[in-house]
């Protein structure tokens, strides 16, 4: 509760900038709007700081593995340059001496890149960026769903909340505080007031349609497009780099054995050594971010939310007890979203940043 907003510094914008370049889209984000309803406002005031902390930790976690892949590629390049400068022979003595003097510089740069990787991984593990990003996201989404359900007199299923705490383990994991805190906030929440018949026709109904369903549908549509476009771009670059490596190896063999040009052969051998590292970084980021899975997941959720939106719109608001139908639809949508979120959390919980 003592955490405060942190300034988004340039190292933690690496993931957002990479996705913007690869996809042409900004990361999907829905600006929060404080509702007028007293009960909904109670939950919004708890959602907003949890959502902000989740975004801050996620930016650090995602950017850290982008930096690890990038620094690993730089370490490979500097290591290859150190080897090249120690093996290459130049025509004059002073040129040879100048080239050899660069060997410790390149080796030092390689060591610095590896040191930065180690420092970044240790910092991320020490500050729990990965774990905090997941836990705050789970908490924020519980608040968001309850914000739409509470004015109708409904609540999230306790089984779904408990599932997030235990994660199918014999003992509760470190995220158990999320379910505990949410349950405590439920007990302290003000009860809904007014007539349920008016709730089914007025602001609570529009909150279900716009804030619970429409905003999430827009988010998943944007995430689907961004992940799919970024995945295609990174895949394309990986294929191009593989083609470049193939050509470098071919030129190296032809120039060295066919034409007796060892200097050019060494030049192409250098690129044949470092380009696979660049390709591995591109493919690694694509795989680590699970862009294909996120695109498929968001495509499915957008379709499900579109169907839920049509069902809620078709409800006859003049029929007796229509508030029960509206609450049931909202609860079903919230449960579906929590299942999707829990699947996302289970996947990324095991994707901590590692130096290897």
CSV table of C-alpha atoms in Angstrom, one decimal:
chain,number,residue,atom,x,y,z
A,1,UNK,CA,0.0,0.0,0.0
A,2,UNK,CA,3.0,2.3,0.4
A,3,UNK,CA,4.1,2.1,-3.2
A,4,UNK,CA,3.9,5.2,-5.2
A,5,UNK,CA,3.9,5.9,-8.9
A,6,UNK,CA,7.3,5.6,-10.6
A,7,UNK,CA,8.6,7.7,-13.4
A,8,UNK,CA,8.8,5.7,-16.7
A,9,UNK,CA,12.4,6.1,-17.5
A,10,UNK,CA,13.9,5.4,-20.9
A,11,UNK,CA,15.3,1.9,-20.3
A,12,UNK,CA,11.8,0.7,-19.4
A,13,UNK,CA,10.4,1.9,-22.7
A,14,UNK,CA,12.4,-0.6,-24.7
A,15,UNK,CA,9.5,-3.2,-25.1
A,16,UNK,CA,6.9,-0.5,-26.0
A,17,UNK,CA,9.2,1.0,-28.6
A,18,UNK,CA,10.1,-2.4,-30.0
A,19,UNK,CA,6.4,-3.4,-30.3
A,20,UNK,CA,5.5,0.0,-31.9
A,21,UNK,CA,8.3,-0.5,-34.5
A,22,UNK,CA,7.4,-4.1,-35.2
A,23,UNK,CA,3.6,-3.7,-35.3
A,24,UNK,CA,2.9,-0.1,-36.1
A,25,UNK,CA,0.6,0.0,-33.0
A,26,UNK,CA,1.0,1.4,-29.5
A,27,UNK,CA,0.5,-1.0,-26.7
A,28,UNK,CA,-3.3,-1.3,-26.1
A,29,UNK,CA,-4.5,0.7,-23.1
A,30,UNK,CA,-7.9,1.9,-22.0
A,31,UNK,CA,-7.9,5.3,-20.1
A,32,UNK,CA,-9.7,4.8,-16.8
A,33,UNK,CA,-12.8,6.9,-16.2
A,34,UNK,CA,-14.1,7.4,-12.6
A,35,UNK,CA,-17.8,6.4,-12.5
A,36,UNK,CA,-20.6,8.4,-10.9
A,37,UNK,CA,-22.1,5.5,-9.0
A,38,UNK,CA,-21.0,5.4,-5.4
A,39,UNK,CA,-20.4,1.6,-5.3
A,40,UNK,CA,-18.7,1.5,-8.7
A,41,UNK,CA,-16.5,4.4,-7.6
A,42,UNK,CA,-15.4,2.5,-4.5
A,43,UNK,CA,-14.0,-0.3,-6.7
A,44,UNK,CA,-12.6,2.1,-9.3
A,45,UNK,CA,-10.5,3.9,-6.6
A,46,UNK,CA,-8.9,0.6,-5.8
A,47,UNK,CA,-8.5,-0.5,-9.4
A,48,UNK,CA,-6.6,2.6,-10.5
A,49,UNK,CA,-3.5,2.3,-8.3
A,50,UNK,CA,-3.3,-1.5,-8.9
A,51,UNK,CA,-3.6,-1.0,-12.6
A,52,UNK,CA,-0.8,1.7,-12.6
A,53,UNK,CA,1.5,-0.5,-10.5
A,54,UNK,CA,0.8,-3.5,-12.8
A,55,UNK,CA,1.7,-1.4,-15.9
A,56,UNK,CA,4.9,-0.1,-14.3
A,57,UNK,CA,6.2,-3.5,-13.2
A,58,UNK,CA,5.2,-5.0,-16.6
A,59,UNK,CA,7.2,-2.3,-18.4
A,60,UNK,CA,10.3,-3.1,-16.3
A,61,UNK,CA,9.9,-6.9,-16.7
A,62,UNK,CA,9.3,-6.8,-20.5
A,63,UNK,CA,11.9,-4.3,-21.2
A,64,UNK,CA,14.5,-6.2,-19.1
A,65,UNK,CA,14.2,-9.3,-21.3
A,66,UNK,CA,14.4,-7.1,-24.4
A,67,UNK,CA,17.7,-5.7,-23.0
A,68,UNK,CA,19.0,-9.1,-22.1
A,69,UNK,CA,18.5,-10.3,-25.7
A,70,UNK,CA,20.0,-7.1,-27.1
A,71,UNK,CA,23.0,-7.1,-24.7
A,72,UNK,CA,23.6,-10.8,-25.5
A,73,UNK,CA,23.8,-10.0,-29.2
A,74,UNK,CA,26.2,-7.1,-28.4
A,75,UNK,CA,28.4,-9.4,-26.3
A,76,UNK,CA,28.6,-11.8,-29.3
A,77,UNK,CA,29.5,-9.0,-31.7
A,78,UNK,CA,32.2,-7.6,-29.4
A,79,UNK,CA,33.6,-11.1,-28.8
A,80,UNK,CA,33.8,-11.8,-32.5
A,81,UNK,CA,35.5,-8.4,-33.1
A,82,UNK,CA,38.1,-9.2,-30.4
A,83,UNK,CA,38.8,-12.5,-32.1
A,84,UNK,CA,38.9,-10.9,-35.5
A,85,UNK,CA,41.3,-8.1,-34.4
A,86,UNK,CA,43.7,-10.7,-32.9
A,87,UNK,CA,43.7,-13.0,-36.0
A,88,UNK,CA,43.5,-10.6,-38.9
A,89,UNK,CA,46.8,-9.7,-40.6
A,90,UNK,CA,47.3,-6.2,-42.2
A,91,UNK,CA,50.0,-5.2,-44.7
A,92,UNK,CA,52.0,-2.8,-42.5
A,93,UNK,CA,53.3,-3.1,-39.0
A,94,UNK,CA,51.7,0.0,-37.6
A,95,UNK,CA,48.3,-1.0,-39.0
A,96,UNK,CA,48.8,-4.5,-37.4
A,97,UNK,CA,49.7,-2.9,-34.1
A,98,UNK,CA,46.8,-0.5,-34.1
A,99,UNK,CA,44.4,-3.4,-34.9
A,100,UNK,CA,45.8,-5.6,-32.1
A,101,UNK,CA,45.5,-2.7,-29.7
A,102,UNK,CA,41.7,-2.9,-30.2
A,103,UNK,CA,41.5,-6.5,-29.0
A,104,UNK,CA,41.4,-5.6,-25.2
A,105,UNK,CA,38.9,-2.8,-26.0
A,106,UNK,CA,36.5,-5.2,-27.7
A,107,UNK,CA,37.0,-7.8,-25.0
A,108,UNK,CA,36.3,-5.2,-22.3
A,109,UNK,CA,33.1,-4.2,-24.2
A,110,UNK,CA,32.0,-7.9,-24.3
A,111,UNK,CA,32.7,-8.2,-20.5
A,112,UNK,CA,30.7,-5.0,-19.9
A,113,UNK,CA,27.7,-6.3,-21.9
A,114,UNK,CA,27.7,-9.5,-20.0
A,115,UNK,CA,28.1,-7.6,-16.7
A,116,UNK,CA,25.0,-5.5,-17.6
A,117,UNK,CA,23.0,-8.6,-18.3
A,118,UNK,CA,23.9,-10.1,-14.9
A,119,UNK,CA,23.1,-6.8,-13.1
A,120,UNK,CA,19.8,-6.4,-14.9
A,121,UNK,CA,18.7,-10.0,-14.1
A,122,UNK,CA,19.8,-9.7,-10.5
A,123,UNK,CA,18.0,-6.4,-10.1
A,124,UNK,CA,14.8,-7.8,-11.7
A,125,UNK,CA,14.9,-10.8,-9.3
A,126,UNK,CA,15.7,-8.7,-6.3
A,127,UNK,CA,12.8,-6.2,-7.0
A,128,UNK,CA,10.4,-9.0,-8.2
A,129,UNK,CA,9.3,-7.1,-11.3
A,130,UNK,CA,8.0,-10.2,-12.9
A,131,UNK,CA,6.0,-11.5,-9.9
A,132,UNK,CA,4.6,-8.0,-9.0
A,133,UNK,CA,3.5,-7.3,-12.6
A,134,UNK,CA,1.3,-10.5,-12.5
A,135,UNK,CA,0.0,-10.0,-9.0
A,136,UNK,CA,-1.0,-6.4,-9.5
A,137,UNK,CA,-2.6,-7.3,-12.8
A,138,UNK,CA,-4.7,-10.0,-11.2
A,139,UNK,CA,-5.7,-7.6,-8.5
A,140,UNK,CA,-6.6,-4.8,-10.9
A,141,UNK,CA,-8.7,-7.1,-13.0
A,142,UNK,CA,-10.6,-8.4,-10.0
A,143,UNK,CA,-11.4,-4.8,-9.1
A,144,UNK,CA,-12.4,-4.0,-12.6
A,145,UNK,CA,-14.9,-6.9,-12.9
A,146,UNK,CA,-16.4,-6.2,-9.4
A,147,UNK,CA,-16.8,-2.5,-10.4
A,148,UNK,CA,-19.4,-3.6,-13.0
A,149,UNK,CA,-21.0,-6.3,-10.9
A,150,UNK,CA,-21.4,-4.6,-7.6
A,151,UNK,CA,-24.1,-1.9,-8.6
A,152,UNK,CA,-26.3,-4.8,-9.7
A,153,UNK,CA,-25.9,-6.6,-6.3
A,154,UNK,CA,-23.7,-9.4,-7.8
A,155,UNK,CA,-20.2,-10.5,-6.9
A,156,UNK,CA,-17.4,-12.5,-8.5
A,157,UNK,CA,-17.6,-16.2,-7.9
A,158,UNK,CA,-15.5,-17.0,-4.9
A,159,UNK,CA,-14.2,-20.2,-6.6
A,160,UNK,CA,-12.6,-18.1,-9.3
A,161,UNK,CA,-10.9,-15.8,-6.8
A,162,UNK,CA,-9.7,-18.8,-4.7
A,163,UNK,CA,-8.2,-20.4,-7.8
A,164,UNK,CA,-6.0,-17.4,-8.3
A,165,UNK,CA,-4.6,-17.8,-4.8
A,166,UNK,CA,-3.8,-21.5,-4.9
A,167,UNK,CA,-2.9,-22.0,-8.5
A,168,UNK,CA,-3.5,-25.7,-8.2
A,169,UNK,CA,-0.7,-26.2,-5.7
A,170,UNK,CA,-0.6,-28.0,-2.4
A,171,UNK,CA,0.0,-24.8,-0.6
A,172,UNK,CA,-0.9,-21.2,-1.4
A,173,UNK,CA,1.7,-19.4,-3.5
A,174,UNK,CA,3.0,-15.9,-3.1
A,175,UNK,CA,0.0,-14.4,-5.0
A,176,UNK,CA,-2.4,-15.5,-2.2
A,177,UNK,CA,-2.4,-12.0,-0.9
A,178,UNK,CA,-4.4,-10.9,-4.0
A,179,UNK,CA,-7.4,-13.1,-3.2
A,180,UNK,CA,-7.1,-12.2,0.5
A,181,UNK,CA,-7.0,-8.4,-0.2
A,182,UNK,CA,-9.9,-8.6,-2.7
A,183,UNK,CA,-12.0,-10.5,-0.1
A,184,UNK,CA,-11.3,-7.9,2.5
A,185,UNK,CA,-12.2,-5.1,0.1
A,186,UNK,CA,-15.5,-7.0,-0.6
A,187,UNK,CA,-16.4,-7.1,3.1
A,188,UNK,CA,-15.7,-3.4,3.4
A,189,UNK,CA,-17.5,-2.3,0.3
A,190,UNK,CA,-20.6,-0.2,0.5
A,191,UNK,CA,-23.8,-2.1,-0.5
A,192,UNK,CA,-25.7,-1.1,-3.7
A,193,UNK,CA,-28.6,1.4,-3.2
A,194,UNK,CA,-31.6,2.2,-5.3
A,195,UNK,CA,-34.0,0.1,-7.3
A,196,UNK,CA,-32.8,-2.9,-9.3
A,197,UNK,CA,-35.3,-2.1,-12.1
A,198,UNK,CA,-33.6,1.3,-12.6
A,199,UNK,CA,-30.2,-0.3,-12.4
A,200,UNK,CA,-31.0,-2.6,-15.2
A,201,UNK,CA,-32.0,0.3,-17.4
A,202,UNK,CA,-29.6,3.1,-16.3
A,203,UNK,CA,-25.9,3.6,-15.5
A,204,UNK,CA,-25.2,0.0,-14.3
A,205,UNK,CA,-26.4,-1.5,-17.5
A,206,UNK,CA,-24.3,1.0,-19.6
A,207,UNK,CA,-21.3,0.2,-17.4
A,208,UNK,CA,-21.7,-3.5,-18.2
A,209,UNK,CA,-22.0,-2.7,-21.9
A,210,UNK,CA,-19.3,-0.1,-22.2
A,211,UNK,CA,-16.8,-0.6,-19.4
A,212,UNK,CA,-16.9,-4.4,-18.9
A,213,UNK,CA,-17.6,-5.6,-22.4
A,214,UNK,CA,-17.0,-2.9,-25.0
A,215,UNK,CA,-13.7,-1.6,-23.5
A,216,UNK,CA,-12.3,-5.1,-23.1
A,217,UNK,CA,-13.4,-6.0,-26.6
A,218,UNK,CA,-11.6,-3.0,-27.9
A,219,UNK,CA,-8.5,-3.9,-25.9
A,220,UNK,CA,-8.4,-7.5,-27.1
A,221,UNK,CA,-8.9,-6.4,-30.7
A,222,UNK,CA,-6.0,-3.9,-30.5
A,223,UNK,CA,-3.8,-6.5,-28.7
A,224,UNK,CA,-4.7,-9.1,-31.4
A,225,UNK,CA,-3.7,-6.8,-34.2
A,226,UNK,CA,-0.5,-5.6,-32.4
A,227,UNK,CA,0.7,-9.1,-31.5
A,228,UNK,CA,-0.1,-10.5,-34.9
A,229,UNK,CA,1.6,-7.7,-36.8
A,230,UNK,CA,4.7,-7.7,-34.4
A,231,UNK,CA,5.0,-11.5,-34.7
A,232,UNK,CA,4.9,-11.3,-38.5
A,233,UNK,CA,7.6,-8.6,-38.6
A,234,UNK,CA,9.9,-10.4,-36.2
A,235,UNK,CA,9.4,-13.6,-38.1
A,236,UNK,CA,10.2,-11.8,-41.4
A,237,UNK,CA,13.4,-10.4,-39.9
A,238,UNK,CA,14.5,-13.8,-38.6
A,239,UNK,CA,14.0,-15.3,-42.1
A,240,UNK,CA,16.0,-12.4,-43.8
A,241,UNK,CA,18.8,-12.8,-41.3
A,242,UNK,CA,18.9,-16.6,-42.0
A,243,UNK,CA,19.2,-15.8,-45.7
A,244,UNK,CA,22.0,-13.3,-45.0
A,245,UNK,CA,23.9,-15.9,-43.0
A,246,UNK,CA,23.5,-18.5,-45.8
A,247,UNK,CA,24.9,-16.0,-48.3
A,248,UNK,CA,27.8,-15.0,-46.0
A,249,UNK,CA,28.8,-18.7,-45.6
A,250,UNK,CA,28.6,-19.2,-49.3
A,251,UNK,CA,30.7,-16.1,-50.1
A,252,UNK,CA,33.3,-17.1,-47.5
A,253,UNK,CA,33.7,-20.5,-49.1
A,254,UNK,CA,33.8,-19.2,-52.7
A,255,UNK,CA,36.3,-16.3,-51.9
A,256,UNK,CA,38.6,-18.4,-49.7
A,257,UNK,CA,38.7,-21.6,-51.7
A,258,UNK,CA,37.8,-20.5,-55.2
A,259,UNK,CA,39.6,-17.1,-55.5
A,260,UNK,CA,42.2,-17.2,-52.7
A,261,UNK,CA,41.0,-14.0,-51.0
A,262,UNK,CA,41.5,-14.8,-47.3
A,263,UNK,CA,40.8,-11.1,-46.3
A,264,UNK,CA,37.3,-11.1,-47.8
A,265,UNK,CA,36.7,-14.6,-46.5
A,266,UNK,CA,37.4,-13.4,-42.9
A,267,UNK,CA,35.1,-10.4,-43.5
A,268,UNK,CA,32.2,-12.7,-44.4
A,269,UNK,CA,33.1,-15.2,-41.7
A,270,UNK,CA,32.7,-12.4,-39.2
A,271,UNK,CA,29.1,-11.7,-40.3
A,272,UNK,CA,28.4,-15.4,-40.6
A,273,UNK,CA,29.3,-15.6,-36.9
A,274,UNK,CA,27.4,-12.6,-35.5
A,275,UNK,CA,24.2,-12.6,-37.7
A,276,UNK,CA,22.9,-15.9,-36.2
A,277,UNK,CA,23.1,-14.1,-32.8
A,278,UNK,CA,21.0,-11.2,-34.1
A,279,UNK,CA,18.6,-13.7,-35.6
A,280,UNK,CA,18.4,-15.6,-32.3
A,281,UNK,CA,17.6,-12.4,-30.4
A,282,UNK,CA,14.8,-11.5,-32.8
A,283,UNK,CA,13.3,-15.0,-32.7
A,284,UNK,CA,13.9,-15.2,-28.9
A,285,UNK,CA,12.0,-12.0,-28.2
A,286,UNK,CA,9.1,-13.2,-30.4
A,287,UNK,CA,9.0,-16.5,-28.5
A,288,UNK,CA,9.5,-15.0,-25.1
A,289,UNK,CA,6.7,-12.5,-25.6
A,290,UNK,CA,4.4,-15.3,-26.8
A,291,UNK,CA,3.1,-13.0,-29.5
A,292,UNK,CA,1.4,-15.8,-31.5
A,293,UNK,CA,-0.4,-17.1,-28.4
A,294,UNK,CA,-1.5,-13.6,-27.3
A,295,UNK,CA,-2.9,-12.9,-30.8
A,296,UNK,CA,-4.9,-16.2,-30.8
A,297,UNK,CA,-6.1,-15.6,-27.2
A,298,UNK,CA,-7.2,-12.0,-27.9
A,299,UNK,CA,-8.9,-13.1,-31.2
A,300,UNK,CA,-11.0,-15.6,-29.2
A,301,UNK,CA,-11.8,-13.2,-26.4
A,302,UNK,CA,-12.9,-10.4,-28.9
A,303,UNK,CA,-15.3,-12.9,-30.5
A,304,UNK,CA,-16.7,-14.0,-27.2
A,305,UNK,CA,-17.2,-10.4,-26.0
A,306,UNK,CA,-18.9,-9.5,-29.2
A,307,UNK,CA,-21.5,-12.3,-28.6
A,308,UNK,CA,-21.9,-11.2,-25.0
A,309,UNK,CA,-22.5,-7.6,-26.1
A,310,UNK,CA,-25.3,-8.7,-28.4
A,311,UNK,CA,-26.9,-10.8,-25.7
A,312,UNK,CA,-27.0,-7.9,-23.2
A,313,UNK,CA,-28.3,-5.5,-25.9
A,314,UNK,CA,-31.2,-7.8,-26.6
A,315,UNK,CA,-32.4,-7.9,-23.0
A,316,UNK,CA,-35.9,-6.5,-22.5
A,317,UNK,CA,-35.3,-3.9,-19.9
A,318,UNK,CA,-39.1,-3.6,-19.2
A,319,UNK,CA,-39.5,-7.2,-18.2
A,320,UNK,CA,-39.7,-8.0,-14.4
A,321,UNK,CA,-36.5,-9.2,-12.8
A,322,UNK,CA,-34.5,-8.3,-15.9
A,323,UNK,CA,-31.7,-7.1,-13.5
A,324,UNK,CA,-31.1,-10.8,-12.6
A,325,UNK,CA,-30.6,-11.6,-16.3
A,326,UNK,CA,-28.3,-8.6,-16.6
A,327,UNK,CA,-26.3,-9.6,-13.5
A,328,UNK,CA,-26.1,-13.2,-14.8
A,329,UNK,CA,-24.7,-12.1,-18.1
A,330,UNK,CA,-22.2,-9.7,-16.4
A,331,UNK,CA,-21.1,-12.5,-14.1
A,332,UNK,CA,-20.6,-14.9,-17.0
A,333,UNK,CA,-18.5,-12.3,-18.9
A,334,UNK,CA,-16.5,-11.5,-15.8
A,335,UNK,CA,-15.8,-15.3,-15.1
A,336,UNK,CA,-14.8,-15.7,-18.8
A,337,UNK,CA,-12.4,-12.8,-18.5
A,338,UNK,CA,-10.9,-14.2,-15.2
A,339,UNK,CA,-10.4,-17.6,-16.8
A,340,UNK,CA,-8.6,-15.9,-19.7
A,341,UNK,CA,-6.5,-13.8,-17.3
A,342,UNK,CA,-5.7,-16.8,-15.1
A,343,UNK,CA,-4.4,-18.7,-18.2
A,344,UNK,CA,-2.3,-15.7,-19.1
A,345,UNK,CA,-0.9,-15.6,-15.6
A,346,UNK,CA,-0.1,-19.3,-15.5
A,347,UNK,CA,1.8,-19.0,-18.8
A,348,UNK,CA,3.9,-15.9,-17.9
A,349,UNK,CA,4.5,-16.9,-14.3
A,350,UNK,CA,7.2,-19.3,-15.5
A,351,UNK,CA,8.8,-16.8,-17.8
A,352,UNK,CA,11.2,-15.1,-15.5
A,353,UNK,CA,14.2,-13.2,-16.9
A,354,UNK,CA,17.3,-15.4,-16.9
A,355,UNK,CA,20.9,-14.5,-17.9
A,356,UNK,CA,21.2,-17.5,-20.2
